[in-house]
PDB file of C-alpha atoms in Angstrom:
ATOM      1  CA  UNK A   1      10.463 -46.660 -55.459  1.00 63.00           C
ATOM      2  CA  UNK A   2      10.171 -49.328 -52.827  1.00 72.00           C
ATOM      3  CA  UNK A   3       7.698 -47.519 -50.571  1.00 83.00           C
ATOM      4  CA  UNK A   4       5.220 -44.706 -50.965  1.00 91.00           C
ATOM      5  CA  UNK A   5       3.856 -43.084 -54.087  1.00 95.00           C
ATOM      6  CA  UNK A   6       4.810 -40.681 -56.820  1.00 95.00           C
ATOM      7  CA  UNK A   7       2.487 -38.407 -58.803  1.00 95.00           C
ATOM      8  CA  UNK A   8       2.811 -35.624 -61.348  1.00 94.00           C
ATOM      9  CA  UNK A   9       0.283 -32.854 -61.980  1.00 92.00           C
ATOM     10  CA  UNK A  10       0.518 -30.339 -64.779  1.00 87.00           C
ATOM     11  CA  UNK A  11      -1.198 -27.816 -66.968  1.00 83.00           C
ATOM     12  CA  UNK A  12       0.170 -28.929 -70.367  1.00 76.00           C
ATOM     13  CA  UNK A  13      -2.453 -31.647 -70.944  1.00 74.00           C
ATOM     14  CA  UNK A  14      -6.233 -31.398 -70.771  1.00 74.00           C
ATOM     15  CA  UNK A  15      -6.274 -27.945 -72.364  1.00 70.00           C
ATOM     16  CA  UNK A  16      -8.821 -26.218 -74.577  1.00 62.00           C
ATOM     17  CA  UNK A  17      -9.690 -22.778 -75.943  1.00 77.00           C
ATOM     18  CA  UNK A  18     -12.912 -20.932 -75.203  1.00 76.00           C
ATOM     19  CA  UNK A  19     -13.702 -17.341 -76.033  1.00 82.00           C
ATOM     20  CA  UNK A  20     -10.139 -16.700 -77.139  1.00 80.00           C
ATOM     21  CA  UNK A  21      -8.687 -17.946 -73.822  1.00 73.00           C
ATOM     22  CA  UNK A  22      -6.472 -20.961 -73.165  1.00 74.00           C
ATOM     23  CA  UNK A  23      -7.951 -23.034 -70.334  1.00 64.00           C
ATOM     24  CA  UNK A  24      -6.921 -26.193 -68.472  1.00 69.00           C
ATOM     25  CA  UNK A  25      -8.324 -28.567 -65.862  1.00 73.00           C
ATOM     26  CA  UNK A  26      -6.548 -27.371 -62.669  1.00 80.00           C
ATOM     27  CA  UNK A  27      -8.962 -24.941 -61.032  1.00 78.00           C
ATOM     28  CA  UNK A  28      -7.976 -22.253 -58.527  1.00 82.00           C
ATOM     29  CA  UNK A  29     -10.497 -22.567 -55.669  1.00 83.00           C
ATOM     30  CA  UNK A  30     -10.178 -18.830 -54.958  1.00 88.00           C
ATOM     31  CA  UNK A  31     -11.380 -17.800 -58.413  1.00 84.00           C
ATOM     32  CA  UNK A  32     -13.108 -20.841 -59.910  1.00 80.00           C
ATOM     33  CA  UNK A  33     -10.930 -20.350 -63.013  1.00 78.00           C
ATOM     34  CA  UNK A  34      -7.967 -22.347 -64.315  1.00 83.00           C
ATOM     35  CA  UNK A  35      -4.998 -21.622 -62.070  1.00 83.00           C
ATOM     36  CA  UNK A  36      -2.320 -19.214 -63.284  1.00 88.00           C
ATOM     37  CA  UNK A  37       0.889 -20.878 -62.154  1.00 92.00           C
ATOM     38  CA  UNK A  38       4.584 -20.605 -62.943  1.00 95.00           C
ATOM     39  CA  UNK A  39       4.774 -24.426 -63.038  1.00 95.00           C
ATOM     40  CA  UNK A  40       4.281 -26.608 -66.112  1.00 93.00           C
ATOM     41  CA  UNK A  41       4.538 -29.808 -64.033  1.00 94.00           C
ATOM     42  CA  UNK A  42       5.070 -30.737 -60.399  1.00 97.00           C
ATOM     43  CA  UNK A  43       6.115 -34.256 -59.361  1.00 97.00           C
ATOM     44  CA  UNK A  44       5.933 -35.227 -55.687  1.00 98.00           C
ATOM     45  CA  UNK A  45       6.966 -38.276 -53.671  1.00 97.00           C
ATOM     46  CA  UNK A  46       4.803 -38.980 -50.595  1.00 97.00           C
ATOM     47  CA  UNK A  47       3.620 -41.796 -48.323  1.00 96.00           C
ATOM     48  CA  UNK A  48       0.898 -42.777 -50.793  1.00 96.00           C
ATOM     49  CA  UNK A  49       0.119 -42.031 -54.417  1.00 95.00           C
ATOM     50  CA  UNK A  50      -3.054 -40.240 -53.305  1.00 97.00           C
ATOM     51  CA  UNK A  51      -1.013 -37.982 -50.985  1.00 97.00           C
ATOM     52  CA  UNK A  52       1.499 -37.308 -53.777  1.00 97.00           C
ATOM     53  CA  UNK A  53      -1.300 -36.448 -56.205  1.00 94.00           C
ATOM     54  CA  UNK A  54      -2.956 -34.063 -53.754  1.00 96.00           C
ATOM     55  CA  UNK A  55       0.379 -32.345 -53.010  1.00 98.00           C
ATOM     56  CA  UNK A  56       1.391 -32.022 -56.674  1.00 96.00           C
ATOM     57  CA  UNK A  57      -1.957 -30.464 -57.586  1.00 94.00           C
ATOM     58  CA  UNK A  58      -1.881 -28.161 -54.545  1.00 95.00           C
ATOM     59  CA  UNK A  59       1.630 -27.064 -55.527  1.00 97.00           C
ATOM     60  CA  UNK A  60       0.320 -25.856 -58.889  1.00 95.00           C
ATOM     61  CA  UNK A  61      -2.263 -23.756 -57.053  1.00 94.00           C
ATOM     62  CA  UNK A  62       0.328 -22.478 -54.527  1.00 96.00           C
ATOM     63  CA  UNK A  63       2.340 -20.987 -57.387  1.00 95.00           C
ATOM     64  CA  UNK A  64       5.657 -19.337 -56.474  1.00 96.00           C
ATOM     65  CA  UNK A  65       5.303 -20.496 -52.861  1.00 97.00           C
ATOM     66  CA  UNK A  66       5.145 -24.183 -53.818  1.00 97.00           C
ATOM     67  CA  UNK A  67       8.828 -25.101 -53.252  1.00 98.00           C
ATOM     68  CA  UNK A  68       8.801 -23.697 -49.718  1.00 98.00           C
ATOM     69  CA  UNK A  69       5.386 -25.265 -48.991  1.00 98.00           C
ATOM     70  CA  UNK A  70       6.595 -28.706 -50.151  1.00 98.00           C
ATOM     71  CA  UNK A  71       9.903 -28.365 -48.262  1.00 98.00           C
ATOM     72  CA  UNK A  72       8.120 -27.492 -44.991  1.00 98.00           C
ATOM     73  CA  UNK A  73       6.070 -30.669 -45.370  1.00 97.00           C
ATOM     74  CA  UNK A  74       9.143 -32.803 -46.037  1.00 97.00           C
ATOM     75  CA  UNK A  75       7.932 -33.758 -49.523  1.00 98.00           C
ATOM     76  CA  UNK A  76      10.606 -34.417 -52.144  1.00 97.00           C
ATOM     77  CA  UNK A  77       9.507 -32.780 -55.381  1.00 98.00           C
ATOM     78  CA  UNK A  78      10.575 -31.756 -58.868  1.00 97.00           C
ATOM     79  CA  UNK A  79       8.987 -28.574 -60.215  1.00 97.00           C
ATOM     80  CA  UNK A  80       9.323 -27.558 -63.865  1.00 96.00           C
ATOM     81  CA  UNK A  81       8.649 -23.907 -64.650  1.00 96.00           C
ATOM     82  CA  UNK A  82       6.812 -22.818 -67.785  1.00 92.00           C
ATOM     83  CA  UNK A  83      10.205 -21.771 -69.239  1.00 94.00           C
ATOM     84  CA  UNK A  84      11.708 -25.228 -68.553  1.00 94.00           C
ATOM     85  CA  UNK A  85      13.793 -24.337 -65.455  1.00 96.00           C
ATOM     86  CA  UNK A  86      13.777 -27.247 -63.024  1.00 96.00           C
ATOM     87  CA  UNK A  87      13.707 -26.820 -59.232  1.00 96.00           C
ATOM     88  CA  UNK A  88      13.815 -29.625 -56.687  1.00 97.00           C
ATOM     89  CA  UNK A  89      13.134 -29.808 -52.971  1.00 97.00           C
ATOM     90  CA  UNK A  90      15.275 -31.700 -50.434  1.00 97.00           C
ATOM     91  CA  UNK A  91      14.996 -35.461 -50.755  1.00 95.00           C
ATOM     92  CA  UNK A  92      14.571 -35.525 -54.539  1.00 94.00           C
ATOM     93  CA  UNK A  93      17.234 -37.863 -56.014  1.00 90.00           C
ATOM     94  CA  UNK A  94      20.568 -36.062 -56.343  1.00 75.00           C
ATOM     95  CA  UNK A  95      21.303 -37.430 -59.798  1.00 63.00           C
ATOM     96  CA  UNK A  96      18.123 -35.761 -61.047  1.00 49.00           C
ATOM     97  CA  UNK A  97      18.698 -32.476 -59.213  1.00 46.00           C
ATOM     98  CA  UNK A  98      19.209 -29.427 -61.428  1.00 52.00           C
ATOM     99  CA  UNK A  99      18.778 -26.680 -58.851  1.00 52.00           C
ATOM    100  CA  UNK A 100      17.753 -26.869 -55.212  1.00 49.00           C
ATOM    101  CA  UNK A 101      14.815 -24.749 -54.094  1.00 51.00           C
ATOM    102  CA  UNK A 102      15.117 -22.965 -50.764  1.00 48.00           C
TER     103      UNK A 102
END
C-alpha cells in the first residue's frame, strides 16, 4: 500500500472458555456478550489504519450485513466466513478476489 491503512479483525485469537462456553474479545454492544458472527476475519482498507481497524471490527458486529455496509462506504474488504468461504467488496485487489459480495 502506498497510501492509507489496512487492518484485520477476527474472532479466532483471544479466545477462552468459561462455564462451558467459548468466548472471544469482540463484544456486541447490543448484548454485552461476545459477538456471534458468520465471519472468522475481516480485513479492510481505509484512509487510515485506525479507520480500517474500526471498520473491520464493526463488520464483525454487523454480521451478514457487513459486505453491503462496507460496500456502501466504499471500503475495499476481504471477509472470511467461519467455513472458509471468502467474500470481497469492490476495490479489493482482483488477484486476491475469490467471490464478489453484492
